[in-house]
Each structure stands twice: as structure tokens, then as C-alpha cells.
Coordinates of N, CA, C and O and ligand atoms in Angstrom, one line a residue:
M1 N 14.0 12.3 9.7 CA 14.1 13.5 8.8 C 12.9 14.4 9.1 O 11.8 14.0 9.1
E2 N 13.3 15.7 9.4 CA 12.3 16.6 9.8 C 11.4 17.0 8.6 O 12.0 17.1 7.5
N3 N 10.2 17.3 8.8 CA 9.3 17.7 7.8 C 9.1 16.7 6.6 O 8.7 17.1 5.5
F4 N 9.4 15.5 6.9 CA 9.3 14.4 5.9 C 7.8 14.1 5.8 O 7.1 13.7 6.7
E5 N 7.3 14.2 4.6 CA 5.9 13.8 4.3 C 5.9 12.6 3.4 O 6.3 12.7 2.2
P6 N 5.6 11.4 3.9 CA 5.7 10.2 3.1 C 4.7 10.2 1.9 O 3.6 10.7 2.0
E7 N 5.1 9.6 0.8 CA 4.3 9.4 -0.3 C 3.9 7.9 -0.3 O 4.7 7.1 -0.3
I8 N 2.6 7.7 -0.2 CA 2.0 6.4 -0.1 C 1.2 6.0 -1.2 O 0.3 6.9 -1.6
V9 N 1.3 4.9 -1.8 CA 0.5 4.4 -2.9 C -0.4 3.3 -2.3 O 0.1 2.4 -1.7
A10 N -1.7 3.4 -2.5 CA -2.6 2.3 -2.0 C -3.4 1.8 -3.2 O -4.2 2.5 -3.8
F11 N -3.1 0.5 -3.5 CA -3.9 -0.2 -4.5 C -5.1 -0.7 -3.9 O -5.1 -1.5 -3.0
C12 N -6.3 -0.1 -4.2 CA -7.5 -0.4 -3.5 C -8.5 -1.1 -4.5 O -8.8 -0.6 -5.6
C13 N -9.0 -2.2 -4.0 CA -10.0 -3.0 -4.7 C -11.3 -2.2 -4.8 O -11.8 -1.6 -3.9
H14 N -11.9 -2.2 -6.0 CA -13.1 -1.4 -6.3 C -14.2 -1.8 -5.4 O -15.0 -1.0 -5.0
Y15 N -14.3 -3.1 -5.0 CA -15.5 -3.6 -4.3 C -15.4 -3.4 -2.8 O -16.4 -3.6 -2.1
C16 N -14.2 -3.1 -2.3 CA -14.1 -3.0 -0.8 C -13.4 -1.7 -0.4 O -14.0 -0.7 0.0
A17 N -12.1 -1.7 -0.5 CA -11.3 -0.6 0.1 C -11.6 0.8 -0.6 O -11.7 1.8 0.0
Y18 N -11.8 0.7 -2.0 CA -12.1 1.9 -2.7 C -13.5 2.5 -2.2 O -13.7 3.7 -2.0
T19 N -14.4 1.6 -2.1 CA -15.8 2.0 -1.6 C -15.7 2.5 -0.1 O -16.4 3.4 0.2
A20 N -14.8 1.8 0.6 CA -14.7 2.2 2.0 C -14.1 3.6 2.1 O -14.5 4.4 2.9
A21 N -13.1 3.9 1.2 CA -12.6 5.3 1.1 C -13.6 6.3 0.8 O -13.7 7.4 1.4
D22 N -14.5 5.9 -0.1 CA -15.7 6.7 -0.5 C -16.6 7.0 0.7 O -17.0 8.1 0.9
M23 N -16.8 5.9 1.4 CA -17.7 6.0 2.6 C -17.0 6.9 3.7 O -17.7 7.8 4.3
A24 N -15.7 6.8 3.8 CA -15.0 7.7 4.8 C -15.2 9.1 4.3 O -15.5 10.0 5.2
G25 N -15.1 9.4 3.0 CA -15.3 10.7 2.5 C -16.7 11.2 2.8 O -17.0 12.4 3.2
S26 N -17.7 10.4 2.5 CA -19.1 10.8 2.7 C -19.5 11.0 4.2 O -20.4 11.8 4.5
K27 N -18.8 10.3 5.1 CA -19.0 10.5 6.5 C -18.1 11.6 7.1 O -18.0 11.8 8.3
R28 N -17.3 12.2 6.2 CA -16.4 13.3 6.5 C -15.4 12.8 7.5 O -14.9 13.6 8.4
I29 N -14.9 11.6 7.4 CA -13.8 11.0 8.2 C -12.6 11.3 7.3 O -12.4 10.8 6.2
S30 N -11.7 12.1 7.9 CA -10.5 12.4 7.1 C -9.4 11.4 7.3 O -9.4 10.7 8.2
Y31 N -8.6 11.3 6.2 CA -7.4 10.5 6.3 C -6.3 11.2 5.6 O -6.5 12.2 4.8
P32 N -5.0 10.9 5.8 CA -3.9 11.7 5.3 C -3.9 11.8 3.8 O -4.1 10.8 3.1
S33 N -3.6 13.0 3.3 CA -3.5 13.2 1.9 C -2.3 12.6 1.3 O -2.1 12.5 0.1
N34 N -1.4 12.0 2.2 CA -0.2 11.3 1.7 C -0.6 10.1 0.9 O 0.2 9.6 0.1
V35 N -1.8 9.5 1.2 CA -2.2 8.3 0.5 C -2.8 8.6 -0.8 O -3.9 9.3 -0.9
K36 N -2.2 8.1 -1.9 CA -2.7 8.2 -3.2 C -3.3 6.9 -3.6 O -2.7 5.8 -3.7
I37 N -4.6 6.9 -3.9 CA -5.4 5.7 -4.2 C -5.3 5.3 -5.7 O -5.5 6.2 -6.5
I38 N -5.0 4.1 -6.0 CA -5.1 3.5 -7.3 C -6.2 2.5 -7.3 O -6.1 1.4 -6.6
R39 N -7.3 2.7 -8.0 CA -8.4 1.7 -7.9 C -8.1 0.6 -8.9 O -7.8 0.8 -10.0
V40 N -8.3 -0.6 -8.4 CA -8.1 -1.8 -9.2 C -9.4 -2.6 -9.1 O -10.1 -2.6 -8.1
P41 N -9.7 -3.4 -10.2 CA -11.0 -4.2 -10.2 C -10.9 -5.3 -9.1 O -12.0 -5.7 -8.6
C42 N -9.8 -5.7 -8.7 CA -9.6 -6.7 -7.6 C -8.1 -6.7 -7.3 O -7.3 -6.5 -8.2
T43 N -7.7 -6.9 -6.1 CA -6.3 -6.9 -5.7 C -5.5 -8.0 -6.4 O -4.3 -8.0 -6.5
G44 N -6.3 -9.0 -6.9 CA -5.6 -10.1 -7.7 C -4.9 -9.6 -9.0 O -4.1 -10.2 -9.6
K45 N -5.3 -8.3 -9.4 CA -4.7 -7.7 -10.6 C -3.4 -7.0 -10.3 O -2.7 -6.5 -11.2
V46 N -3.1 -6.9 -9.0 CA -1.9 -6.2 -8.6 C -0.7 -7.2 -8.6 O -0.7 -8.1 -7.8
D47 N 0.2 -7.0 -9.5 CA 1.4 -7.9 -9.5 C 2.5 -7.3 -8.7 O 2.6 -6.1 -8.5
A48 N 3.5 -8.1 -8.4 CA 4.7 -7.7 -7.7 C 5.4 -6.5 -8.4 O 5.8 -5.6 -7.8
I49 N 5.4 -6.6 -9.8 CA 6.0 -5.5 -10.5 C 5.4 -4.2 -10.3 O 6.0 -3.1 -10.3
H50 N 4.0 -4.2 -10.1 CA 3.3 -2.9 -9.9 C 3.8 -2.3 -8.6 O 4.0 -1.0 -8.5
I51 N 3.9 -3.1 -7.6 CA 4.4 -2.6 -6.3 C 5.8 -2.1 -6.4 O 6.2 -1.0 -5.9
M52 N 6.7 -2.9 -7.0 CA 8.1 -2.5 -7.2 C 8.2 -1.2 -8.0 O 9.1 -0.4 -7.7
K53 N 7.4 -1.1 -9.0 CA 7.4 0.1 -9.9 C 7.1 1.4 -9.0 O 7.7 2.4 -9.2
A54 N 6.0 1.2 -8.2 CA 5.6 2.3 -7.3 C 6.8 2.7 -6.4 O 7.1 3.9 -6.3
L55 N 7.5 1.7 -5.9 CA 8.6 2.0 -5.0 C 9.8 2.7 -5.8 O 10.4 3.6 -5.4
E56 N 10.0 2.1 -7.0 CA 11.1 2.7 -7.8 C 10.8 4.1 -8.2 O 11.7 4.9 -8.3
K57 N 9.5 4.5 -8.4 CA 9.1 5.8 -8.8 C 9.1 6.8 -7.6 O 8.8 8.0 -7.8
G58 N 9.4 6.3 -6.4 CA 9.6 7.2 -5.3 C 8.6 7.1 -4.2 O 8.6 7.8 -3.2
A59 N 7.6 6.1 -4.3 CA 6.7 5.9 -3.1 C 7.5 5.4 -1.9 O 8.4 4.6 -2.1
D60 N 7.2 6.0 -0.8 CA 7.9 5.6 0.4 C 7.3 4.3 1.1 O 7.9 3.6 1.8
G61 N 6.1 4.1 0.7 CA 5.4 2.9 1.2 C 4.2 2.6 0.2 O 3.7 3.5 -0.5
V62 N 3.9 1.3 0.2 CA 2.8 0.8 -0.7 C 2.0 -0.2 0.0 O 2.5 -1.1 0.7
Y63 N 0.7 0.0 0.0 CA -0.2 -1.1 0.5 C -1.3 -1.5 -0.5 O -1.7 -0.7 -1.3
V64 N -1.6 -2.7 -0.3 CA -2.7 -3.3 -1.2 C -3.9 -3.6 -0.3 O -3.7 -4.2 0.7
A65 N -5.0 -3.0 -0.6 CA -6.2 -3.1 0.3 C -7.3 -3.9 -0.5 O -7.8 -3.4 -1.5
G66 N -7.6 -5.1 0.0 CA -8.5 -5.9 -0.7 C -9.7 -6.3 0.2 O -9.8 -6.0 1.4
C67 N -10.5 -7.2 -0.4 CA -11.7 -7.7 0.4 C -11.3 -8.6 1.5 O -10.2 -9.2 1.5
L68 N -12.2 -8.7 2.5 CA -12.0 -9.7 3.6 C -11.8 -11.1 3.1 O -12.3 -11.4 2.0
E69 N -11.1 -11.9 3.8 CA -10.9 -13.3 3.4 C -12.3 -14.0 3.2 O -13.2 -13.8 3.9
G70 N -12.4 -14.6 2.0 CA -13.6 -15.3 1.6 C -14.6 -14.4 0.9 O -15.6 -14.9 0.4
D71 N -14.3 -13.1 0.8 CA -15.3 -12.2 0.2 C -14.8 -11.6 -1.2 O -15.5 -10.8 -1.7
C72 N -13.7 -12.1 -1.7 CA -13.2 -11.6 -3.0 C -14.2 -12.0 -4.1 O -14.6 -13.1 -4.1
H73 N -14.6 -11.0 -4.9 CA -15.5 -11.3 -5.9 C -15.0 -12.2 -7.0 O -15.7 -12.7 -7.9
F74 N -13.7 -12.3 -7.0 CA -13.0 -13.2 -8.0 C -12.4 -14.4 -7.2 O -11.4 -14.9 -7.7
K75 N -13.0 -14.7 -6.1 CA -12.6 -15.9 -5.3 C -11.3 -15.8 -4.6 O -11.3 -15.8 -3.3
T76 N -10.2 -15.8 -5.3 CA -8.9 -15.9 -4.6 C -8.0 -14.7 -4.9 O -6.8 -14.7 -4.6
G77 N -8.5 -13.6 -5.5 CA -7.7 -12.4 -5.8 C -7.0 -11.9 -4.6 O -5.8 -11.6 -4.7
N78 N -7.7 -11.8 -3.5 CA -7.0 -11.2 -2.3 C -6.0 -12.1 -1.7 O -4.9 -11.6 -1.2
T79 N -6.2 -13.4 -1.8 CA -5.1 -14.3 -1.3 C -3.9 -14.3 -2.2 O -2.8 -14.4 -1.7
R80 N -4.1 -14.2 -3.5 CA -3.0 -14.1 -4.4 C -2.2 -12.8 -4.2 O -1.0 -12.7 -4.2
A81 N -3.0 -11.7 -3.9 CA -2.3 -10.4 -3.7 C -1.5 -10.5 -2.4 O -0.4 -10.0 -2.3
A82 N -2.1 -11.2 -1.4 CA -1.3 -11.3 -0.1 C 0.0 -12.0 -0.3 O 1.0 -11.7 0.2
H83 N -0.1 -13.1 -1.1 CA 1.1 -13.9 -1.4 C 2.1 -13.0 -2.2 O 3.3 -13.0 -1.8
R84 N 1.7 -12.2 -3.1 CA 2.6 -11.3 -3.8 C 3.2 -10.2 -2.9 O 4.4 -9.9 -3.0
V85 N 2.5 -9.7 -2.0 CA 3.0 -8.8 -1.0 C 4.1 -9.4 -0.2 O 5.2 -8.8 0.0
V86 N 3.9 -10.6 0.2 CA 5.0 -11.4 1.0 C 6.2 -11.5 0.1 O 7.4 -11.3 0.5
Q87 N 6.0 -11.8 -1.2 CA 7.1 -12.0 -2.1 C 7.9 -10.6 -2.2 O 9.2 -10.6 -2.2
V88 N 7.2 -9.5 -2.3 CA 7.9 -8.2 -2.4 C 8.6 -7.9 -1.1 O 9.7 -7.4 -1.1
Q89 N 8.0 -8.3 0.0 CA 8.6 -8.0 1.3 C 10.0 -8.8 1.3 O 11.0 -8.2 1.9
K90 N 10.0 -10.0 0.8 CA 11.2 -10.7 0.8 C 12.3 -10.1 -0.1 O 13.5 -10.0 0.3
I91 N 11.8 -9.6 -1.2 CA 12.8 -8.9 -2.1 C 13.3 -7.6 -1.4 O 14.5 -7.4 -1.4
L92 N 12.5 -6.9 -0.8 CA 12.9 -5.7 -0.1 C 13.9 -6.0 1.0 O 15.0 -5.4 1.2
E93 N 13.7 -7.1 1.8 CA 14.6 -7.5 2.8 C 16.0 -7.9 2.2 O 17.0 -7.5 2.7
D94 N 15.9 -8.6 1.0 CA 17.2 -8.9 0.3 C 17.9 -7.6 -0.1 O 19.2 -7.6 -0.2
L95 N 17.2 -6.6 -0.4 CA 17.8 -5.3 -0.8 C 18.3 -4.5 0.4 O 18.9 -3.4 0.2
G96 N 17.9 -4.9 1.6 CA 18.3 -4.2 2.8 C 17.3 -3.1 3.1 O 17.5 -2.2 3.9
W97 N 16.1 -3.1 2.5 CA 15.0 -2.2 2.8 C 14.2 -2.8 3.9 O 14.2 -4.0 4.2
E98 N 13.4 -1.9 4.6 CA 12.4 -2.4 5.6 C 11.3 -3.0 4.9 O 10.6 -2.3 4.0
K99 N 10.9 -4.2 5.2 CA 9.8 -4.9 4.5 C 8.5 -4.3 4.9 O 7.5 -4.4 4.2
E100 N 8.5 -3.5 6.0 CA 7.2 -2.9 6.5 C 6.8 -1.8 5.5 O 5.7 -1.2 5.7
R101 N 7.6 -1.4 4.5 CA 7.2 -0.4 3.5 C 6.1 -0.9 2.6 O 5.5 -0.2 1.9
V102 N 5.8 -2.2 2.7 CA 4.8 -2.8 1.9 C 3.9 -3.7 2.8 O 4.3 -4.3 3.7
A103 N 2.6 -3.6 2.5 CA 1.6 -4.3 3.4 C 0.4 -4.7 2.6 O 0.0 -4.1 1.6
M104 N -0.3 -5.7 3.1 CA -1.6 -6.2 2.6 C -2.6 -5.9 3.7 O -2.3 -6.2 4.9
I105 N -3.7 -5.3 3.3 CA -4.7 -5.0 4.3 C -6.1 -5.5 3.7 O -6.3 -5.4 2.5
T106 N -7.0 -5.9 4.6 CA -8.3 -6.3 4.1 C -9.4 -5.5 4.9 O -9.2 -5.1 6.0
M107 N -10.5 -5.3 4.2 CA -11.6 -4.6 4.8 C -12.9 -4.8 3.9 O -12.7 -5.3 2.8
S108 N -14.0 -4.5 4.5 CA -15.2 -4.5 3.6 C -15.6 -3.1 3.2 O -15.0 -2.1 3.7
A109 N -16.5 -3.1 2.3 CA -16.9 -1.8 1.7 C -17.5 -0.8 2.8 O -17.4 0.4 2.6
G110 N -18.1 -1.4 3.8 CA -18.7 -0.6 4.8 C -17.7 0.0 5.9 O -18.2 0.7 6.8
M111 N -16.5 -0.3 5.8 CA -15.5 0.0 6.8 C -14.8 1.3 6.5 O -13.5 1.4 6.4
G112 N -15.6 2.4 6.4 CA -15.0 3.7 6.2 C -14.0 4.1 7.3 O -12.9 4.7 7.0
E113 N -14.4 3.8 8.5 CA -13.5 4.2 9.6 C -12.2 3.4 9.5 O -11.1 4.0 9.8
R114 N -12.3 2.1 9.2 CA -11.1 1.3 9.2 C -10.2 1.8 8.0 O -9.0 1.8 8.2
F115 N -10.8 2.2 6.9 CA -10.0 2.7 5.8 C -9.2 3.9 6.3 O -8.0 4.0 6.1
A116 N -9.9 4.9 7.0 CA -9.2 6.1 7.5 C -8.1 5.7 8.5 O -7.0 6.3 8.5
E117 N -8.4 4.8 9.4 CA -7.5 4.4 10.5 C -6.2 3.8 9.9 O -5.1 4.1 10.2
T118 N -6.5 2.9 8.9 CA -5.4 2.2 8.2 C -4.5 3.2 7.5 O -3.3 3.1 7.6
A119 N -5.1 4.1 6.8 CA -4.3 5.1 6.1 C -3.5 5.9 7.0 O -2.3 6.2 6.8
L120 N -4.1 6.3 8.2 CA -3.3 7.1 9.2 C -2.2 6.2 9.8 O -1.0 6.7 9.9
E121 N -2.5 5.0 10.2 CA -1.5 4.2 10.8 C -0.3 3.9 9.8 O 0.8 3.9 10.2
F122 N -0.7 3.6 8.6 CA 0.4 3.2 7.6 C 1.3 4.5 7.4 O 2.5 4.4 7.3
T123 N 0.6 5.6 7.2 CA 1.4 6.8 7.0 C 2.3 7.1 8.1 O 3.5 7.5 7.9
E124 N 1.8 6.9 9.4 CA 2.7 7.2 10.5 C 3.9 6.2 10.6 O 5.0 6.5 10.9
K125 N 3.6 4.9 10.2 CA 4.6 3.9 10.2 C 5.7 4.3 9.2 O 6.9 4.2 9.5
I126 N 5.3 4.7 8.0 CA 6.3 5.1 7.0 C 7.0 6.4 7.4 O 8.2 6.5 7.2
R127 N 6.3 7.3 8.0 CA 6.9 8.5 8.5 C 8.1 8.2 9.5 O 9.2 8.7 9.4
N128 N 7.8 7.2 10.3 CA 8.9 6.8 11.3 C 10.0 6.1 10.6 O 11.2 6.2 11.1
L129 N 9.7 5.4 9.5 CA 10.8 4.7 8.8 C 11.7 5.7 8.0 O 12.9 5.4 7.8
G130 N 11.1 6.8 7.7 CA 11.8 7.8 6.9 C 11.7 7.6 5.4 O 11.0 6.7 4.9
P131 N 12.4 8.5 4.6 CA 12.2 8.4 3.2 C 12.7 7.1 2.6 O 13.6 6.5 3.1
S132 N 12.2 6.7 1.5 CA 12.6 5.5 0.8 C 14.1 5.7 0.4 O 14.5 6.8 0.1
P133 N 14.8 4.6 0.3 CA 16.2 4.6 -0.2 C 16.3 5.3 -1.6 O 17.3 5.9 -1.9
V134 N 15.2 5.1 -2.4 CA 15.2 5.8 -3.7 C 15.4 7.3 -3.6 O 16.1 7.9 -4.3
K135 N 14.7 7.8 -2.6 CA 14.8 9.3 -2.3 C 16.2 9.7 -1.8 O 16.5 10.9 -1.7
Q136 N 16.9 8.7 -1.3 CA 18.3 9.1 -0.9 C 19.2 8.8 -2.0 O 20.4 8.4 -1.8
N137 N 18.7 9.1 -3.2 CA 19.5 9.0 -4.4 C 20.1 7.6 -4.7 O 21.2 7.5 -5.3
K138 N 19.3 6.6 -4.3 CA 19.8 5.3 -4.6 C 18.7 4.6 -5.5 O 17.5 4.7 -5.2
T139 N 19.1 4.0 -6.5 CA 18.1 3.3 -7.3 C 17.9 1.9 -6.6 O 18.7 1.6 -5.7
I140 N 17.0 1.2 -7.0 CA 16.7 -0.1 -6.4 C 18.0 -1.0 -6.5 O 18.3 -1.6 -5.6
T141 N 18.6 -0.9 -7.6 CA 19.8 -1.8 -7.8 C 21.0 -1.2 -6.9 O 21.7 -2.0 -6.3
Q142 N 21.1 0.1 -6.8 CA 22.2 0.6 -6.0 C 22.0 0.3 -4.5 O 22.9 0.2 -3.8
A143 N 20.7 0.2 -4.1 CA 20.4 -0.1 -2.7 C 20.9 -1.4 -2.3 O 21.0 -1.7 -1.1
V144 N 21.2 -2.3 -3.3 CA 21.7 -3.7 -3.0 C 23.0 -3.6 -2.3 O 23.3 -4.3 -1.4
S145 N 23.9 -2.7 -2.9 CA 25.2 -2.6 -2.4 C 25.4 -1.8 -1.1 O 24.5 -1.1 -0.7
Ligands
FES201 FE1 -11.9 -7.3 -3.8 FE2 -10.9 -9.4 -5.2 S1 -12.7 -8.4 -5.5 S2 -10.0 -8.3 -3.5

């Protein structure tokens, strides 16, 4: 689709990805404005329903950005989030959607460049996939048929 600008929701852990986004900003490293950040205290607080709701509301892609393995301030929040992302990917596959519309990413607070690169790469990936089936006038349930 020409001129398609994907809407991306990024659930970002306060301790890492959100701080990395801040660092990218302070270093004047730009990233696509397509990415709308939702700060969470830990990615362990992001449930599958939050990801599904974002997709239902029209996000073309959603990613969860948490602390590096072993660095979660709540011990296992990031591994639980990664597990939920896999669960949502399976649901999307069952619905006939591309599972790549959802991803789990990890980084440290100091990785401003990685935050920007990730935002750019994910935006391009979703741009190539095209608009979400919801935007093609299909609800999540209609997308099943
Ligand atoms: Fe960052 Fe748990 S505190 S993912």
C-alpha cells in the first residue's frame, strides 16, 4: 500500500528501553515517529490482552522492549513477557495474521542507538507487511474467517 505509515505500539520497561529511548533523544538520534511508547514498570506487567487490545485498536505492530536477560529488576518479568509474546504470536497465526506483527526485544538503559535501530527496523518490517487486517475493515474475529 502506497503511503502507508504504520502505527506501532512499543511497551517499554521503565528501567531499560524507556531510558534507552530517552538516551537516544538526548544524543539526538532520531527514530520513526510511528513508534508510540507506553512506559511500563517492567515488561512482566504486559499481559497478552494488552498486546491484543493494541492490535484490536488499530496498531499495525506491537513490540515489548525489556531488560536484557538476567537484568530484570523483578527477576523474571522479561522472560514472562517473552513467553506472552510467543503466546500472542501463536494466536495471530491461528487468525491468519503475520506473527511478525508482534515481537519481544531486549536492551539495556545505555543502548540509545539500539533503541533507535530497533524502532527503525520494526517500523520497516511492519511497513513491508502492510496495514493490519483490522484496518482492512476486519475485526479480530472476522479475520478468523
Ligand atoms: Fe525491565 Fe523487568 S524491570 S523488564
